[in-house]
CSV table of C-alpha atoms in Angstrom, one decimal:
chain,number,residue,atom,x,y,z
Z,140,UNK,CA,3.4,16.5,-27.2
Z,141,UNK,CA,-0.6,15.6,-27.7
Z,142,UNK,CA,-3.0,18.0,-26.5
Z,143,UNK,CA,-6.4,18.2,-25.9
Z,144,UNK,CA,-8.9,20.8,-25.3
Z,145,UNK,CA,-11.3,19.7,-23.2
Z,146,UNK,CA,-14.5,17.6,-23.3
Z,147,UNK,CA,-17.7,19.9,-25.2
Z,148,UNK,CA,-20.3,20.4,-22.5
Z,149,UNK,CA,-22.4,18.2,-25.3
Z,150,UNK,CA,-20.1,15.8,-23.6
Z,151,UNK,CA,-22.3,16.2,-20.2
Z,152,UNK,CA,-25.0,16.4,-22.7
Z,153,UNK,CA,-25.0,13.5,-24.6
Z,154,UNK,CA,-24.6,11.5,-21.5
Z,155,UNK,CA,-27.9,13.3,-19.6
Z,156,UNK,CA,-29.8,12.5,-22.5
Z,157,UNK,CA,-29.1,8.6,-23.3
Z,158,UNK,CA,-29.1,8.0,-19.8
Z,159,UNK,CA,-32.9,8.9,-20.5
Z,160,UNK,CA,-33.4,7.6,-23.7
Z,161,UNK,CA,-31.3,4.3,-23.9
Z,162,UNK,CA,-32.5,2.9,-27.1
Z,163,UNK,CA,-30.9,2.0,-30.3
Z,164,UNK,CA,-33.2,3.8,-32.6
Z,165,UNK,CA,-32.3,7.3,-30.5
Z,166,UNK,CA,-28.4,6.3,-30.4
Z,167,UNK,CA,-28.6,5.8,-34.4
Z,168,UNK,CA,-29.5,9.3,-35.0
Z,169,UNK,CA,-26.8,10.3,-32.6
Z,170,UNK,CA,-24.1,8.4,-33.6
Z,171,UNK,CA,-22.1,10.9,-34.8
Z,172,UNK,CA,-22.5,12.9,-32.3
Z,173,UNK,CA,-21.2,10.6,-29.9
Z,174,UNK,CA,-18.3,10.0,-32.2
Z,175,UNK,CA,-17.9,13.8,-32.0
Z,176,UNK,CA,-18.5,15.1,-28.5
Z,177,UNK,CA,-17.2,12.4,-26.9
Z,178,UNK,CA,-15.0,9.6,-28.7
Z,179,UNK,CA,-12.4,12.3,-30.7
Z,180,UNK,CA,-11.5,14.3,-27.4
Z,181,UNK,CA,-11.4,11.1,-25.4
Z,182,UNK,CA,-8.8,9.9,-27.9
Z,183,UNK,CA,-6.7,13.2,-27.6
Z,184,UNK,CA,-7.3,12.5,-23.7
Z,185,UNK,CA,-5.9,9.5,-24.0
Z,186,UNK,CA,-2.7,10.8,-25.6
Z,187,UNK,CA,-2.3,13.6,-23.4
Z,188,UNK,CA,-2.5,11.6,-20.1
Z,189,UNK,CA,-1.0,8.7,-21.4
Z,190,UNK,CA,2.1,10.9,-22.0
Z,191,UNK,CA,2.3,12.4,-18.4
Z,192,UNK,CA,1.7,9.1,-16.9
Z,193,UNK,CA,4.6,7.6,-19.0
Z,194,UNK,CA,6.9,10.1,-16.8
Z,195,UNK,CA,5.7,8.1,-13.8
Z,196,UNK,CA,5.1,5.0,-14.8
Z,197,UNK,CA,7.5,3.9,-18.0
Z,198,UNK,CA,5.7,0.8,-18.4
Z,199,UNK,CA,2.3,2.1,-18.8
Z,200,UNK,CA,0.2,1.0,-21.8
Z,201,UNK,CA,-2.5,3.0,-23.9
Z,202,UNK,CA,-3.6,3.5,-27.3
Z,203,UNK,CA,-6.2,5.7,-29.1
Z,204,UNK,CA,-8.3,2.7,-31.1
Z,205,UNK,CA,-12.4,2.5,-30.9
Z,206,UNK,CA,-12.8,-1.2,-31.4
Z,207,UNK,CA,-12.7,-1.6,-27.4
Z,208,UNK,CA,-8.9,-3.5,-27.5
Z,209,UNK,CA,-7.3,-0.1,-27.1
Z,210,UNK,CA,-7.4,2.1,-23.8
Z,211,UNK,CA,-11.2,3.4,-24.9
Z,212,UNK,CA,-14.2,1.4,-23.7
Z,213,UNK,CA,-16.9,0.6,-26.0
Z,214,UNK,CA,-20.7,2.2,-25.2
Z,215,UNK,CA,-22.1,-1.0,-25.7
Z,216,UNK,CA,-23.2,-2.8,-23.2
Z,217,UNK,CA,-22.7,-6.7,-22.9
Z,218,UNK,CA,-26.6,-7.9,-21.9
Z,219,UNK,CA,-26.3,-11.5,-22.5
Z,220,UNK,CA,-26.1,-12.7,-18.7
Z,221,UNK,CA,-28.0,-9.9,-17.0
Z,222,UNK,CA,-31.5,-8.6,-16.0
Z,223,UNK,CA,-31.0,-5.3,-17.6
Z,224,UNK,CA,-31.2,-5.1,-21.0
Z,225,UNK,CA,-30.8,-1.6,-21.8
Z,226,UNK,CA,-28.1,-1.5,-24.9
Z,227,UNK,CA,-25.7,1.3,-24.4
Z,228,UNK,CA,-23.6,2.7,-21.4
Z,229,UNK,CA,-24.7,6.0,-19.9
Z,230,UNK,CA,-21.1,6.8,-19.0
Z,231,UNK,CA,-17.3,6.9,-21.4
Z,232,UNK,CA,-14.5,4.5,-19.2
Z,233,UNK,CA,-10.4,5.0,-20.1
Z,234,UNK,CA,-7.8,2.5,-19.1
Z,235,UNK,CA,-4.0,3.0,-19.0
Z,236,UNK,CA,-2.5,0.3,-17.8
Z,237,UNK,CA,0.7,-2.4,-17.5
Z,238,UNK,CA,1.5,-5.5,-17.4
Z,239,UNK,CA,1.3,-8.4,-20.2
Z,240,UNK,CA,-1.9,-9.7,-19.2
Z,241,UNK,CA,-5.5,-8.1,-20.2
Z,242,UNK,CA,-6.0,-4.6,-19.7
Z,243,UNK,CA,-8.5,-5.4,-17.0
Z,244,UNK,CA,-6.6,-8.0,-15.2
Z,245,UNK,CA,-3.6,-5.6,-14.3
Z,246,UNK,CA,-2.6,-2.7,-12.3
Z,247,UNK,CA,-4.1,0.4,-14.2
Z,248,UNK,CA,-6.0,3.6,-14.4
Z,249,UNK,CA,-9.1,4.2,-14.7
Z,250,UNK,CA,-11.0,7.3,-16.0
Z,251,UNK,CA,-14.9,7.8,-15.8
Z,252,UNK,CA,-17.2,10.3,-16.8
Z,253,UNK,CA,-20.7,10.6,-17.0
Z,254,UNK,CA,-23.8,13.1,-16.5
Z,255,UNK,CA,-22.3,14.3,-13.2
Z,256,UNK,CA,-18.4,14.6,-13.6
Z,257,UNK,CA,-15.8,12.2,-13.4
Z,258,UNK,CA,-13.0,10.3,-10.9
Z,259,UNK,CA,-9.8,8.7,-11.8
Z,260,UNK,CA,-9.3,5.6,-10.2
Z,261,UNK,CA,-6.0,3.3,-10.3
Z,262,UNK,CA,-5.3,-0.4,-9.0
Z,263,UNK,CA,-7.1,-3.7,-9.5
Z,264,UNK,CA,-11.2,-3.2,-9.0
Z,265,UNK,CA,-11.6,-7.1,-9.2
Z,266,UNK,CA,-8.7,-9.9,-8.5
Z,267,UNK,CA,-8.6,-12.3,-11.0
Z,268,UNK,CA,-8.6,-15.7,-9.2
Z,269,UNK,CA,-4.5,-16.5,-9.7
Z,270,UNK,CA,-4.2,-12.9,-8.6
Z,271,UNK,CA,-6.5,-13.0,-5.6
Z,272,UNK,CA,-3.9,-15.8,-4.2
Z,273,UNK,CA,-1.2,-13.9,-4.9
Z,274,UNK,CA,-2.2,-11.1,-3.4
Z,275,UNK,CA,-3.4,-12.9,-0.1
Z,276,UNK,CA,0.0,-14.4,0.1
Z,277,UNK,CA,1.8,-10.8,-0.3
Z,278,UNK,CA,-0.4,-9.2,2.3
Z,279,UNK,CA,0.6,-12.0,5.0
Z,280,UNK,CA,4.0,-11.4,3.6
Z,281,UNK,CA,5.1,-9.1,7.5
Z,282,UNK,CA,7.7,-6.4,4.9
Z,283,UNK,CA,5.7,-6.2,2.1
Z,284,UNK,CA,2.2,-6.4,4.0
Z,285,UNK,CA,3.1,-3.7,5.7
Z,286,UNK,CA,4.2,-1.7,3.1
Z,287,UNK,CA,0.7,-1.3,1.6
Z,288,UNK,CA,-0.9,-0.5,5.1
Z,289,UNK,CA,1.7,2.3,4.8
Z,290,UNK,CA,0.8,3.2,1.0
Z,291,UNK,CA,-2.9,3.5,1.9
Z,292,UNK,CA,-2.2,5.7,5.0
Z,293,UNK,CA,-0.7,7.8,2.5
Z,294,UNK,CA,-3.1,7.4,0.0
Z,295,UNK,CA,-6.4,8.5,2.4
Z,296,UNK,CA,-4.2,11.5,3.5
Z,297,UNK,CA,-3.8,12.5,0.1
Z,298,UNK,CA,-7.2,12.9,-0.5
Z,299,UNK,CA,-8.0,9.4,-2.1
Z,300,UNK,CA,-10.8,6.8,-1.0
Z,301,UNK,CA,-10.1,3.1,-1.1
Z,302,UNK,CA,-12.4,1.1,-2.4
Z,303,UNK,CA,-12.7,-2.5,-4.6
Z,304,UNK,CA,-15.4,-4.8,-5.6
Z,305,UNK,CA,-15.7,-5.7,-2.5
Z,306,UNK,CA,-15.0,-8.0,0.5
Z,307,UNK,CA,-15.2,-11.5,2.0
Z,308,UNK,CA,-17.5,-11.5,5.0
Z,309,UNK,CA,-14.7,-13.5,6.7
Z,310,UNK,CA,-10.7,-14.2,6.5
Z,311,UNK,CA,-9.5,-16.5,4.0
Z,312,UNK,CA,-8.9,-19.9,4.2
Z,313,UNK,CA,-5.1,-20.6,5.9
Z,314,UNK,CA,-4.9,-17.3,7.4
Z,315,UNK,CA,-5.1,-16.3,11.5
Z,316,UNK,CA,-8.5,-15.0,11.5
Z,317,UNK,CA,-7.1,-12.2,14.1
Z,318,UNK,CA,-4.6,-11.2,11.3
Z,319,UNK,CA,-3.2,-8.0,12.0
Z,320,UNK,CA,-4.2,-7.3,7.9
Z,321,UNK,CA,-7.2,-9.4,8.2
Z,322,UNK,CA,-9.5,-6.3,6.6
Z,323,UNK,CA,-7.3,-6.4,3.6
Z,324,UNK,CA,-6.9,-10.2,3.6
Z,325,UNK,CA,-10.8,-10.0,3.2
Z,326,UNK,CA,-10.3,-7.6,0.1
Z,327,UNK,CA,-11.9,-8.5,-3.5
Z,328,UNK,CA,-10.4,-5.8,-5.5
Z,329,UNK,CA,-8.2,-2.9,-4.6
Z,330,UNK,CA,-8.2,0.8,-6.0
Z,331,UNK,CA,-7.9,4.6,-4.5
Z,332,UNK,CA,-10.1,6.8,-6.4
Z,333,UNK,CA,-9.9,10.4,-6.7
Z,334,UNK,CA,-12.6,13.0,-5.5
Z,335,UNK,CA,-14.7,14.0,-7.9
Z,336,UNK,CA,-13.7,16.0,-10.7
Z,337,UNK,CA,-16.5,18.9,-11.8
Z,338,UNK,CA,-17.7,19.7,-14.8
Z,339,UNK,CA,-15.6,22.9,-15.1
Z,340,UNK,CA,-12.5,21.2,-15.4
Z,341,UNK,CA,-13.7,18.5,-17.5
Z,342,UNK,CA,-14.3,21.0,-20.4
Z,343,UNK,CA,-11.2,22.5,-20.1
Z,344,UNK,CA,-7.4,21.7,-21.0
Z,345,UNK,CA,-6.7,21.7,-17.1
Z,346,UNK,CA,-8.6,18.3,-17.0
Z,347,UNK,CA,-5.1,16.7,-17.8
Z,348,UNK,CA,-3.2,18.4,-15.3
Z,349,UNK,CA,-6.0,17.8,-12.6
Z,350,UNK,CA,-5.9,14.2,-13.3
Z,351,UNK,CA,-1.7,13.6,-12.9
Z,352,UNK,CA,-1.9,15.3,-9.9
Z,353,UNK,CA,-4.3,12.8,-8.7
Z,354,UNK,CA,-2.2,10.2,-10.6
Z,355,UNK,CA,1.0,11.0,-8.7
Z,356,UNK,CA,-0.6,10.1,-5.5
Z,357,UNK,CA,-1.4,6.9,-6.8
Z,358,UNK,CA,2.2,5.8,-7.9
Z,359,UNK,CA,2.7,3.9,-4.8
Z,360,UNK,CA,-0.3,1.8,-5.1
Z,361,UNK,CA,0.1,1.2,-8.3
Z,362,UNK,CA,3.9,0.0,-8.0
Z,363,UNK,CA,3.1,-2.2,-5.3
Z,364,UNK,CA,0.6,-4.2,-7.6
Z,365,UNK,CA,3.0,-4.2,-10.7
Z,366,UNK,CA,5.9,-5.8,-8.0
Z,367,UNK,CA,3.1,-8.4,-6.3
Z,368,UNK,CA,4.8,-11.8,-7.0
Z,369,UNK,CA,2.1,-13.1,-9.1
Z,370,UNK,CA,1.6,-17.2,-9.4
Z,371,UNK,CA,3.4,-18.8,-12.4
């Protein structure tokens, strides 16, 4: 069984201070820091919750690489089609996830920390377009549209908040636009995220058990994604 100590407080650290001084020629000289305080325990983070999760979720996918195909996001930022052109992320992003498709384009978890703490999120933050059609149709579907009103409920009483990338200002296309679902019809992306997580924890070994717990609660979602009929 992997374990894993905790994230340094350098960790919190590292992430107050490039937040500040997002430049390459400060990131150089702290390369290897970064590589210490926060890459190698992410990657023994990865292992340790990728191991619970696998209790819950068989299917679930992970792995420990750098090169930003593997469950650990890359720091760098992609500036090419947008206004900001600082280079490096101010925050370190995990993905466990399942399904053949890309890591991003199916039903995962999501781990974020920055300066202030860190959430675990699960779900689908942004519909592909194939997958925005199937999940219209699934909502509409009256058993299985119901059953995620039902999975939410339980979510939000659990503690989570549900959230996405957004919504439509009105009902899709082909649907009643006094749809019983019609708020989730509307829906862009669909996750429940946890409360926040505080920096205590975070540099601790508790950090994985606080995180399954809120991963539990976020089986059902998570299953009703993975069983959407998706569009062949």
């Amino acid at each position: 069984m992997s374990t894993f100590p905790g994230f340094p407080q350098d960790a919190i650290t590292f992430f107050e201070e490039i937040a500040l001084l997002n430049d390459k020629a400060w990131f150089d000289e702290n390369k290897a820091r970064f590589q210490e305080v926060v890459q190698q325990p992410a990657q023994a983070f990865v292992a340790a919750l990728g191991e619970r999760l696998a209790t819950l979720i068989p299917g679930i996918q992970y792995n420990t690489t750098l090169n930003g195909s593997g469950s650990i996001m890359r720091i760098y930022r992609d500036t090419r089609f947008s206004k900001d052109k600082t280079p490096y992320k101010t925050n370190l992003g995990i993905v466990w996830w399942e399904g053949p498709g890309k890591k991003m384009e199916e039903p995962s978890y999501y781990f974020h920390l920055d300066r202030e703490g860190a959430w675990l999120a699960n779900g689908m933050y942004s519909f592909p377009k194939d997958t925005l059609v199937a999940y219209r149709k699934t909502v509409a579907h009256n058993k299985r549209g119901v059953a995620l009103v039902e999975v939410l409920a339980r979510a939000q009483q659990a503690g989570l908040t549900i959230s996405g990338s957004g919504e439509y200002t009105r009902v899709p296309t082909g649907y009643d636009k006094e749809h019983p679902r019609g708020d989730l019809l509307k829906k862009k992306g669909l996750v429940t995220i946890s409360p926040g997580i505080g920096i205590d924890v975070i540099t601790s070994p508790a950090l994985v058990d606080h995180c399954f717990e809120y991963a539990k609660a976020m089986v059902p979602l998570h299953q009703w994604l993975v069983a959407m009929p998706r569009e062949q």
